[in-house]
XYZ file of C-alpha atoms in Angstrom:
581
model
C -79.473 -5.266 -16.642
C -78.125 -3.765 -13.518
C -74.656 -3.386 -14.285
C -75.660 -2.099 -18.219
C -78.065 0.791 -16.374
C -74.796 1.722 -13.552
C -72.229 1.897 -16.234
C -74.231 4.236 -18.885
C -75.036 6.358 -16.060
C -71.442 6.684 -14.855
C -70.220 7.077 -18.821
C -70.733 7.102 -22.346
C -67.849 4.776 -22.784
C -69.149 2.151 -25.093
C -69.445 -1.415 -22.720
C -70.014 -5.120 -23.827
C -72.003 -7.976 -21.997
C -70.218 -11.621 -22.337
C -72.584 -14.161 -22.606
C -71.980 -17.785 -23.668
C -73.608 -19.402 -26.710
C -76.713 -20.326 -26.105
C -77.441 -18.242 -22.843
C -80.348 -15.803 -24.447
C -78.135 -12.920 -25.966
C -81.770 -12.458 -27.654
C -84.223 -12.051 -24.853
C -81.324 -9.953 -23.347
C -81.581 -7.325 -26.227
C -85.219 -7.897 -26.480
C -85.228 -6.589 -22.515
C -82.977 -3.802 -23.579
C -84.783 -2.384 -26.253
C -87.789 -2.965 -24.038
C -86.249 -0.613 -20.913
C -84.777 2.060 -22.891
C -86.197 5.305 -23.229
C -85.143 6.631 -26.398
C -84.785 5.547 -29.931
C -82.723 1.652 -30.263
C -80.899 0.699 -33.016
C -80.057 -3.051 -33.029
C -77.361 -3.956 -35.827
C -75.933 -7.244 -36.635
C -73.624 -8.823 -39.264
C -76.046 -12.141 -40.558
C -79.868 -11.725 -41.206
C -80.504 -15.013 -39.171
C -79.702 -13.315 -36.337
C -81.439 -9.666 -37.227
C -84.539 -11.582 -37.467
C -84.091 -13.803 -34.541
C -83.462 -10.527 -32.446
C -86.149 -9.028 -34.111
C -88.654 -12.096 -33.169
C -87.514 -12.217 -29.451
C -88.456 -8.176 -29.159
C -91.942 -8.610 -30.561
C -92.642 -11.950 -28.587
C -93.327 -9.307 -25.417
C -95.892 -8.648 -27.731
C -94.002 -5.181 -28.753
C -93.257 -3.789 -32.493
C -90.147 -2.949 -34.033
C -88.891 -2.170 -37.501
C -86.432 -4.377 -39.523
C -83.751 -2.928 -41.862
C -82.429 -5.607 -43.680
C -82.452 -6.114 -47.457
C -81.643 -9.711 -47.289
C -84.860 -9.847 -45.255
C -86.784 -7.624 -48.154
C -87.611 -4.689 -45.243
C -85.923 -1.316 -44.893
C -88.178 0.612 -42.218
C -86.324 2.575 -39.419
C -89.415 4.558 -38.317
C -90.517 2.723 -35.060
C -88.612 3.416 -31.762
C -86.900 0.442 -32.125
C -85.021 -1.032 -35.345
C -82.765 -3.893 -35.855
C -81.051 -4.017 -38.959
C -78.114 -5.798 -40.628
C -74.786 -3.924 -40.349
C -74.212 -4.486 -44.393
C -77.757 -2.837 -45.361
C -77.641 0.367 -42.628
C -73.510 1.347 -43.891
C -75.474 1.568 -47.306
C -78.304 3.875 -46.262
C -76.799 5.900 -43.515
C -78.878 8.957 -44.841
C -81.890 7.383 -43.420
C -80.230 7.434 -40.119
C -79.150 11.063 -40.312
C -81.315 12.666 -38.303
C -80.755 14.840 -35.552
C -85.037 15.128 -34.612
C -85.649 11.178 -34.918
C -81.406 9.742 -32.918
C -80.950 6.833 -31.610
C -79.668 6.992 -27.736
C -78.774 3.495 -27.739
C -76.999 0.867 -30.301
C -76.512 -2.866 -29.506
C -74.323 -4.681 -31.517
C -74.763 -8.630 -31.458
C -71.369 -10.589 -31.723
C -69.803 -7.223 -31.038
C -66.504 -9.232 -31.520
C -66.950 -8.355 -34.989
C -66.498 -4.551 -34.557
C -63.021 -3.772 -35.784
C -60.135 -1.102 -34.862
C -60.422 0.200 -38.716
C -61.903 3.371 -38.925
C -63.043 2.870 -42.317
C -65.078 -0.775 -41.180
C -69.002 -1.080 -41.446
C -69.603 -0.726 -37.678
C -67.229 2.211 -37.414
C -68.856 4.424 -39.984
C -72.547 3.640 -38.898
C -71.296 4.475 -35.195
C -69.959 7.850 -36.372
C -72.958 8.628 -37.936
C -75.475 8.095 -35.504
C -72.979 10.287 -33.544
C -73.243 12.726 -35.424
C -76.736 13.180 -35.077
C -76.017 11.957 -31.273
C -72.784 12.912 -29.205
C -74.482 11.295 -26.243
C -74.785 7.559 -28.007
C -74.543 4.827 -25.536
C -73.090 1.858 -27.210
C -73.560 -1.847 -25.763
C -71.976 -4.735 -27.816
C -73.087 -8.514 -26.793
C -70.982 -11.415 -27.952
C -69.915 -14.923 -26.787
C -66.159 -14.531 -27.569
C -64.939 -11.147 -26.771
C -62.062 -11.680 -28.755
C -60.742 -10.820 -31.805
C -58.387 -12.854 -34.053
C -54.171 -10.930 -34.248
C -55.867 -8.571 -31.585
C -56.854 -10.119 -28.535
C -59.600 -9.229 -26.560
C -61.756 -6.357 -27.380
C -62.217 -4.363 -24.226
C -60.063 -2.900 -22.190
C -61.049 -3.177 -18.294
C -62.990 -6.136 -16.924
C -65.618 -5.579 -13.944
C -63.768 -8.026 -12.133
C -60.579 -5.478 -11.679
C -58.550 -6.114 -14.149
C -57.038 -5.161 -17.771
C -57.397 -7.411 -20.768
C -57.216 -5.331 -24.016
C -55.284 -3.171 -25.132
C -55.841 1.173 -24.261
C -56.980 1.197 -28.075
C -59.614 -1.381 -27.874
C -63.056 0.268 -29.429
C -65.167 -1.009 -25.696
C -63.877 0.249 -22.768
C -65.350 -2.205 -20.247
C -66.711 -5.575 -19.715
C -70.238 -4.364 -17.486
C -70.952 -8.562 -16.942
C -69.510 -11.482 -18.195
C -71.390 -15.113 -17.102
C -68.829 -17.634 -17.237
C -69.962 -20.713 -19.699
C -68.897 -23.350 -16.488
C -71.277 -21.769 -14.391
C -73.893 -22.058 -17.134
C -73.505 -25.555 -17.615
C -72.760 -26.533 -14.016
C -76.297 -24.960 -12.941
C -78.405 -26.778 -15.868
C -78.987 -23.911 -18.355
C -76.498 -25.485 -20.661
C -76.157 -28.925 -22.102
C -72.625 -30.264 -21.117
C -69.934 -30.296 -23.977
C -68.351 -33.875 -23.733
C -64.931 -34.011 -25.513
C -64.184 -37.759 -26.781
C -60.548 -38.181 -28.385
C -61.141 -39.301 -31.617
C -60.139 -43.747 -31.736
C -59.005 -43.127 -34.986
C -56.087 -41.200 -36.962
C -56.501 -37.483 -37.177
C -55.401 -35.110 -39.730
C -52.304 -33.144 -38.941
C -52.400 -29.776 -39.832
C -49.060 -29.655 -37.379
C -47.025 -28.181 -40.021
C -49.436 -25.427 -41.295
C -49.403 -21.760 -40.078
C -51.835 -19.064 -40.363
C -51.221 -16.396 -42.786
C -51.060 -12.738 -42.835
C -54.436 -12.288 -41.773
C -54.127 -14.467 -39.446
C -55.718 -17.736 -41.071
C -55.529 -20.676 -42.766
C -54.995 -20.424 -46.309
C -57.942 -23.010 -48.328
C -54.512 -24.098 -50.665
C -52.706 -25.097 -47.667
C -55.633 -26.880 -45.798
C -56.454 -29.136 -49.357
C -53.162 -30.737 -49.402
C -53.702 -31.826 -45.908
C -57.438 -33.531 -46.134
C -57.853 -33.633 -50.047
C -57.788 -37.960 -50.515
C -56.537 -38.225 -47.053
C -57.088 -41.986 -46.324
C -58.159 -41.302 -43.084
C -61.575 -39.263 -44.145
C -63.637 -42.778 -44.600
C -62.043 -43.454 -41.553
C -63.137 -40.323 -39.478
C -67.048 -40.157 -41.067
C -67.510 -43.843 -40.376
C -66.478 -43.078 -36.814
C -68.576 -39.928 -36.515
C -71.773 -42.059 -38.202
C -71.390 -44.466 -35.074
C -71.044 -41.956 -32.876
C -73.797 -40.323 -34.247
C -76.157 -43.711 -33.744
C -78.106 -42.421 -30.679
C -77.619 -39.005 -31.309
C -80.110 -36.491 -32.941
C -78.424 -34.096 -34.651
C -74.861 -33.488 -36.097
C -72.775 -30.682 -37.277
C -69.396 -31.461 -39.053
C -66.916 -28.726 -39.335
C -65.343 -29.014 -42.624
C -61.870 -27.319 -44.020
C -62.730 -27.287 -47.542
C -65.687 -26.759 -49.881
C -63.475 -30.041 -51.590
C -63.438 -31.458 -48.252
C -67.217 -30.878 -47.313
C -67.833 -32.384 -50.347
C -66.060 -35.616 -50.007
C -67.243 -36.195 -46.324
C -70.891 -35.351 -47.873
C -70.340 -38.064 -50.013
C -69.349 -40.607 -46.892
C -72.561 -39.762 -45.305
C -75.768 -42.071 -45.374
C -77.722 -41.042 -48.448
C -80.866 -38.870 -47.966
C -79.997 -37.827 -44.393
C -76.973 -35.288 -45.341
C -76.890 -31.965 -46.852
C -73.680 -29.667 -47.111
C -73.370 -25.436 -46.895
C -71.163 -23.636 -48.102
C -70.742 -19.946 -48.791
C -71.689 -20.256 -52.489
C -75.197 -22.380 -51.117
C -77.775 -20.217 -53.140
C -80.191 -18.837 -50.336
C -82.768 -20.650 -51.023
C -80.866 -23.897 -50.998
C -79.627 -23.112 -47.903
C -82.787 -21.746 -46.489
C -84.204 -25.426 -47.556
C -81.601 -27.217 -45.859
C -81.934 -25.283 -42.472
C -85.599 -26.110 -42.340
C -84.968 -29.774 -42.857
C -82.240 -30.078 -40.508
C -83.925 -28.495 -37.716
C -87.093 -30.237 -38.553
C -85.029 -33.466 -38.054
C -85.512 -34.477 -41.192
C -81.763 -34.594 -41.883
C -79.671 -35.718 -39.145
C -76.096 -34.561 -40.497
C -75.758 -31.079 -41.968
C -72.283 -30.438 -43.007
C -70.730 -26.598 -43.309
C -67.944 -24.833 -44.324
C -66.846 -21.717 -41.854
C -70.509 -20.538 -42.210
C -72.936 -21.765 -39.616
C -70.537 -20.599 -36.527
C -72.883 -17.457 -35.676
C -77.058 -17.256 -36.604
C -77.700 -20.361 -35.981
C -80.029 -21.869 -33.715
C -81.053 -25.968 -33.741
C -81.480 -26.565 -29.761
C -81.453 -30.479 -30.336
C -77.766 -30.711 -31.666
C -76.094 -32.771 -29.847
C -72.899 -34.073 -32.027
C -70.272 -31.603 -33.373
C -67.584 -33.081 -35.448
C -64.463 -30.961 -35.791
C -62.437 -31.849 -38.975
C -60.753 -28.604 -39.337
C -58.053 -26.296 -37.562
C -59.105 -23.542 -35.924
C -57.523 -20.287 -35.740
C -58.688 -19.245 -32.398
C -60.427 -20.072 -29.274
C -63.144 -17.892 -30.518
C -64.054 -19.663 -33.580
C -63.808 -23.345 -31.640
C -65.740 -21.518 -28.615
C -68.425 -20.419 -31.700
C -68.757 -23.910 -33.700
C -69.202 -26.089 -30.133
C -71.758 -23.398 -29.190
C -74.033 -24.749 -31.868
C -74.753 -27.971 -29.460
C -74.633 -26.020 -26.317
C -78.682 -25.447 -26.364
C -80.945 -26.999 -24.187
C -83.863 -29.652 -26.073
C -85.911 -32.097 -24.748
C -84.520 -35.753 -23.687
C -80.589 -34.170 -24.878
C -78.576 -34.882 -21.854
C -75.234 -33.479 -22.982
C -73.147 -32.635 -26.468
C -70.305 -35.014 -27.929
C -67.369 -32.784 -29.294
C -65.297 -35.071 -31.763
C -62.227 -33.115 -32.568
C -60.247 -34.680 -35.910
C -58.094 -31.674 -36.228
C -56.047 -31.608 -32.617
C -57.058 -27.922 -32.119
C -55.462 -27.299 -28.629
C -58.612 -24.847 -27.436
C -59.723 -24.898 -24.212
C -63.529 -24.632 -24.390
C -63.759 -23.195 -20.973
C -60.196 -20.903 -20.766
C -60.245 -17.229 -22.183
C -58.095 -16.507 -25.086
C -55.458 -14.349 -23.193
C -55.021 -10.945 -24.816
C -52.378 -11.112 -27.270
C -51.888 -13.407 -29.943
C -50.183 -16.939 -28.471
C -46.429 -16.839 -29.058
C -46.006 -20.229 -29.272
C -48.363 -23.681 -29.762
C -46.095 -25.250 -26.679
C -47.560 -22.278 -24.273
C -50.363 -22.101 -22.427
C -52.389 -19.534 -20.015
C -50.405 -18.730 -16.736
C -50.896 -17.112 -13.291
C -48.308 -14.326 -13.001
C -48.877 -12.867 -9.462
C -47.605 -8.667 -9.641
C -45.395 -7.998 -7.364
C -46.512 -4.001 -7.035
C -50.673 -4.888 -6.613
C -50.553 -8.785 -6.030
C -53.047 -9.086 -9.196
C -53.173 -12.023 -10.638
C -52.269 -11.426 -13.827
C -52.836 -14.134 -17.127
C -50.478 -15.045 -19.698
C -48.971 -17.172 -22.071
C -46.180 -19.018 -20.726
C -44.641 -22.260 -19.974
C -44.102 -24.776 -17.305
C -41.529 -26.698 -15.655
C -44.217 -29.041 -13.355
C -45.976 -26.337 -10.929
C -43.053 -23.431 -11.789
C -44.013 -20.678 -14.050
C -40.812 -21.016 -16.257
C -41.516 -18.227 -19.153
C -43.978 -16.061 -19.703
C -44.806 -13.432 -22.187
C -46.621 -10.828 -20.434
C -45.719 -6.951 -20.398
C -47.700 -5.187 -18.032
C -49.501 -6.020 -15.251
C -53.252 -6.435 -15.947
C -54.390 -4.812 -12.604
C -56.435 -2.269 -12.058
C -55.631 0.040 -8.837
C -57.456 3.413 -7.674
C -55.219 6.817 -7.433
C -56.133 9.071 -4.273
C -59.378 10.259 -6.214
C -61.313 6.727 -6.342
C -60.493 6.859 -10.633
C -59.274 3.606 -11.919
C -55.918 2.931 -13.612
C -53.566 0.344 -14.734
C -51.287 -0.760 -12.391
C -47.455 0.556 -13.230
C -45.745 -2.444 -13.230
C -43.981 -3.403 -16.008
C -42.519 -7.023 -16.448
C -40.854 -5.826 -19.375
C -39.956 -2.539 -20.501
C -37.480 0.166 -22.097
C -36.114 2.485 -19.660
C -35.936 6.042 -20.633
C -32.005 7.588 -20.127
C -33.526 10.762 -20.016
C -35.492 10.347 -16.913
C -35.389 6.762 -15.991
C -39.285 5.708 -16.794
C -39.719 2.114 -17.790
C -41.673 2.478 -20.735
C -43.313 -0.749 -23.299
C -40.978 -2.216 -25.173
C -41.946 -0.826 -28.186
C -42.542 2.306 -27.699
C -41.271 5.155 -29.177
C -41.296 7.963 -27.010
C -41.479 8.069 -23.284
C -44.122 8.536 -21.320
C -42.738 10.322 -18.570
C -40.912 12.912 -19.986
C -42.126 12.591 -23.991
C -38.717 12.212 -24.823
C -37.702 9.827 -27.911
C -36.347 6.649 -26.475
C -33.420 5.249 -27.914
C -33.682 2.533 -31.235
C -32.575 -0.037 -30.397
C -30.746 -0.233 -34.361
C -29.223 3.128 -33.118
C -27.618 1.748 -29.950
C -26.212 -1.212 -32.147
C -24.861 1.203 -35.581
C -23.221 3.980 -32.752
C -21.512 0.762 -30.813
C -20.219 -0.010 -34.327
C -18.441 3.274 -34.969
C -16.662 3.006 -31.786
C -13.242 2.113 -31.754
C -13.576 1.288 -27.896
C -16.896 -0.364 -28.068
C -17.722 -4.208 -28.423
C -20.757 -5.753 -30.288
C -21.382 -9.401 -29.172
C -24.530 -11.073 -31.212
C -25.049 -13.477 -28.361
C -25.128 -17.776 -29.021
C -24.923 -18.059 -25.050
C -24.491 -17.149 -21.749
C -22.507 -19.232 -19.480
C -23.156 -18.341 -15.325
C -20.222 -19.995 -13.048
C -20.003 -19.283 -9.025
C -16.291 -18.747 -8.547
C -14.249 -16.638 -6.110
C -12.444 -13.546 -6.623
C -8.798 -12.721 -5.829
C -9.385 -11.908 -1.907
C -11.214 -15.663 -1.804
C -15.019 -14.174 -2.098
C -17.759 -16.224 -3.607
C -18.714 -14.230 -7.186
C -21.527 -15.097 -9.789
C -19.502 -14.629 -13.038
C -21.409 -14.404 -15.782
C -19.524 -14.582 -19.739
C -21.582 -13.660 -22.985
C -20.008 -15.598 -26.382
C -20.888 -14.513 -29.203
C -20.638 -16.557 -32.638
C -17.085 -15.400 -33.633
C -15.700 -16.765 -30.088
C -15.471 -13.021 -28.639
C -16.612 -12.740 -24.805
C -17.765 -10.220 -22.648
C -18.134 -11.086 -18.644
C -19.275 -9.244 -15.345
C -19.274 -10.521 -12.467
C -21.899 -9.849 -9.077
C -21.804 -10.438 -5.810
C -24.560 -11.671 -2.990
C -23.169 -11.552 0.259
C -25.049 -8.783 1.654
C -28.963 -7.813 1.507
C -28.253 -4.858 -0.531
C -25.819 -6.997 -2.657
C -28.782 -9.055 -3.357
C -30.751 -6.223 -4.068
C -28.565 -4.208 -6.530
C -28.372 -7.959 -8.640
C -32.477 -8.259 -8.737
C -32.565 -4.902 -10.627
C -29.630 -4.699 -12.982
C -29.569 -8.875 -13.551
C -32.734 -10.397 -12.482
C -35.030 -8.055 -14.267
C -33.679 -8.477 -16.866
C -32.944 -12.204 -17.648
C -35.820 -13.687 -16.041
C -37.586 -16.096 -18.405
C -40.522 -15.187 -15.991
C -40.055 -11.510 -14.531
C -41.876 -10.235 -11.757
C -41.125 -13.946 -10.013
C -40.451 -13.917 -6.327
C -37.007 -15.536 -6.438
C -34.479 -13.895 -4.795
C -31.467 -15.931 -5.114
C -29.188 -15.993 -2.101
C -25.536 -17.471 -3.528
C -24.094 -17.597 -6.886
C -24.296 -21.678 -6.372
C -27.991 -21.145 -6.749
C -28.641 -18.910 -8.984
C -26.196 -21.527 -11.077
C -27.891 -24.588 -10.036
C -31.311 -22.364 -11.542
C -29.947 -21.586 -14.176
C -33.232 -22.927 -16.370
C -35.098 -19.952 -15.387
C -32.458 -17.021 -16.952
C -32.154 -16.281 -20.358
C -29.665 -14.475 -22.911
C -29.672 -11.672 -24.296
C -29.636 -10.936 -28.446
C -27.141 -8.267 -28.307
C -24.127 -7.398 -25.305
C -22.424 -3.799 -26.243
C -18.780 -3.487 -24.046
C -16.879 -0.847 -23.580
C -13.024 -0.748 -23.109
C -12.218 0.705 -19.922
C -8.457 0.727 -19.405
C -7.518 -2.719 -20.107
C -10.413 -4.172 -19.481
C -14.063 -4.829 -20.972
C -17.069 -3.651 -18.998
C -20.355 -4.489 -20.177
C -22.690 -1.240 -20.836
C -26.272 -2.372 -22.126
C -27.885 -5.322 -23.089
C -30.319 -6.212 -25.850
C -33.757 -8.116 -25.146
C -36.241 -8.928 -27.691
C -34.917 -7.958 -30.217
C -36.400 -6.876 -33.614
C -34.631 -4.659 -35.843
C -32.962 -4.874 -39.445
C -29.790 -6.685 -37.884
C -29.699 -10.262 -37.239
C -29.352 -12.249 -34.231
C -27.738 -15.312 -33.531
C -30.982 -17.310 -32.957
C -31.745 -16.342 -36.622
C -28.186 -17.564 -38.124
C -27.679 -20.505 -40.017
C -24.124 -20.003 -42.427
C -24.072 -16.208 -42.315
C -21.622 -14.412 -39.900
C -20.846 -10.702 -39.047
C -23.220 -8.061 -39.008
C -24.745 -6.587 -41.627
């Protein structure tokens, strides 16, 4: 509560509290609402959870109103109100009053709150500030990420950047780490078993536009699979000393045929299209232990609360570390006699229950979160990346993640830039996609433009690079020289050619070279000899484009394309096709 209280005096930027599943995001709002001193409005997406927050607040023996027609109530007249997002968006003119604002909104599973300006949560939050400019906004969720975004602040507590400068929350106030909460007792342990028997492979699937699995896609995989019997008889075993169980379908098909595995009479399947009462019927059993295996399709991952859980079955991919962190957070609750929670995974989802999603989007299933030390600050920055045994080989990062103080105490991002665009105007490294500079506002340079104006030139070389080949050789005069030759898929070549005999030798080939071609910029490797920056060789990579120029009779390389995307192809993206387009 501390760190909510220091922030909101120090700003109205809106903040957001990480707290694992199962760690009392309820009493925590409940003691909010409780403290504050003006009007509360507490909004989530599901009515489970409205009325769960709701129930917490008046167990201190307190009142509050509920707006929530799935809940049959639409009051907002008490100091306090939680509502569902859905039901408020729809009556915003009973919140449109300047005499009875709200000073404070919590959002549960704040996660949820997009970057649209158009969304639920975004329209309700411009309302109330209408009527308040001074709104302090505190979003709680276990999974402070969001899926094709990354994470949904921008500045952690800890001193350090993890969202993007648009992200909707500004800072992380507190975060409690889910190892801590299970290595001091106030979580049951999740215990991941490999599954003895064959899995389904999704291997070949991909998510689509929006970022998830397409229900088409996912039926060919598990529709008749032979290994379904398989997988449920396994689970039932499993499941012989356990109490309850939750099975993670990919399908409504699916959930239906693994329903139909199940013992009789203990079993009972929800899916989105579950009339409410159904469901409703289904809940009450389960938790009452009356059913030991409730089976779901994508809908029980948030709302829902049955402590003695203590088997979750995974038969389905997952798109993100979010959703896996949400569905194994159903058996994370503490009951009576439940010593820990078996995870059976059937789907090979390669989540770490315990490792933050790093903030962009993973580039690659073979990468995994990295330490990437800055060179400028010394923070230890996160990525995705590869490795080669303890090297960092590759990673993906842009910017450093650090946050330093300027000479007034304010915090900023740190400068450094592990990749960048440099501005020929005034030499400011700028993100790679940008579009103009920040240092001087001028409009950087396309990186089509640079290709089409090479083109024209009757002096001027285009090489769509297939390789780079680095030799240690000797000039004329006997002198050891890196030579480095660019081929391109027409058998055209462009070389240049460094030397490292001298500090400042070794210097001048860091910044025009190394910064360049490192698989892993920002490493501390300064290369001494051509021999060993040959014999490392593994940790430099090609270019997409070299443009030459003709100087005399000779070819000088002039810039060099990274990352390229753009409307002409590259070489990594040829199969028959040759010459430019």
């Amino acid at each position: 509560m501390t760190r909510v209280v220091e922030h909101f005096r120090a700003t109205h930027d809106p903040g957001v509290v990480v707290l694992p599943t199962g760690s009392g995001k309820s009493l925590v709002i409940a003691e909010l609402a409780r403290l504050a001193r003006g009007r509360v409005l507490v909004l989530a997406h599901v009515r489970e959870l409205v009325e769960q927050n709701h129930a917490k607040y008046e167990a201190y023996g307190l009142e509050a109103d509920i707006f929530s027609a799935g809940l049959g109530r639409k009051q907002a007249a008490r100091q306090v109100v939680f509502g569902s997002v859905q039901s408020v968006v729809r009556n915003l003119e009973a919140f449109d009053d300047s005499a009875t604002a709200f000073s404070l909104l919590v959002i549960d599973e704040c996660h949820r709150v997009s970057l649209d300006e158009n969304s639920s949560y975004r329209r309700v939050i411009d309302a109330l500030k209408r009527c308040n400019p001074s709104l302090k906004i505190l979003g709680l969720t276990a999974t402070p990420y969001r899926l094709g975004q990354g994470f949904v602040y921008h500045r952690h507590h800890h001193g350090m950047v993890r969202g993007d400068e648009d992200c909707f929350f500004r800072d992380c106030v507190f975060e409690q780490p889910l190892r801590l909460m299970v290595k001091q007792g106030y979580l049951a342990e999740p215990r991941r078993v490999d599954a003895a028997v064959a899995r389904y492979d999704f291997s070949r699937l991909a998510p689509g536009a929006g970022g998830r699995y397409q229900e088409a896609e996912l039926d060919q995989v598990v529709a008749g699979n032979r290994a379904t019997p398989a997988i449920v008889a396994e689970v039932v075993t499993a499941a012989a000393e356990r109490r309850g169980v939750m099975l993670f379908a990919a399908t409504v098909a699916h959930a239906e045929e693994v329903l139909g595995l199940l013992p009789s009479g203990e079993a009972a399947l929800i899916t989105g299209a579950t009339p409410s009462e159904e469901r409703q019927a289904h809940i009450a059993a389960f938790k009452a232990q009356r059913l030991k295996y409730l089976v779901n399709v994508s809908v029980l991952t948030t709302g829902f609360d049955a402590p003695h859980v203590d088997l979750i079955a995974i038969l389905r991919p997952t798109e993100s570390v979010g959703l896996y962190q949400q569905m194994i957070g159903r058996g994370l609750r503490l009951a009576e006699g439940k010593q820990d929670c078996l995870i059976l995974d059937y789907a090979g989802n390669p989540w770490d229950l315990y490792a933050p999603e790093v903030g962009s989007p993973r580039p690659a299933s073979d990468t995994e979160p990295v330490q990437v030390p800055c060179p400028a600050c010394e923070h230890a920055n996160l990525f995705w990346g590869r490795r080669d045994g303890e090297l960092v080989i590759e990673h993906f990062g842009r910017r450093c993640q650090g946050l330093v103080e300027d000479d007034d105490g304010r915090r900023r991002q740190c400068d450094f830039r592990y990749r960048f665009k440099e501005c020929k105007e005034c030499g400011t490294e700028n993100d790679i996609a940008a579009r103009r500079c920040h240092g001087c506002q001028a409009m950087l340079v396309d990186a089509d433009d640079k290709l089409r104006e090479a083109l024209k030139l009757r002096d001027a070389m285009v090489l769509r690079v297939t390789g780079m080949q680095l030799e240690a050789t000797h000039n004329g005069r006997g002198l050891p020289r890196l030579k480095v030759t660019y081929h391109d898929e027409d058998g055209e070549t462009l070389s240049e050619w460094f030397a490292l005999e001298s500090a400042a030798q070794r210097g001048a080939f860091a910044a025009v070279f190394l910064r360049r071609h490192l698989r892993a910029p920002g490493s501390d490797w300064w290369p001494g000899s051509p021999t060993e920056v040959v014999a490392e060789r593994r940790r430099l990579k090609a270019p997409d484009f070299v443009i030459g120029r003709k100087v005399g009779r000779y070819w000088q390389v002039r810039d060099k394309l990274f990352e390229y995307e753009g409307r002409y192809r590259t070489a990594a993206a040829a199969e028959a096709v040759h010459g430019l387009p």
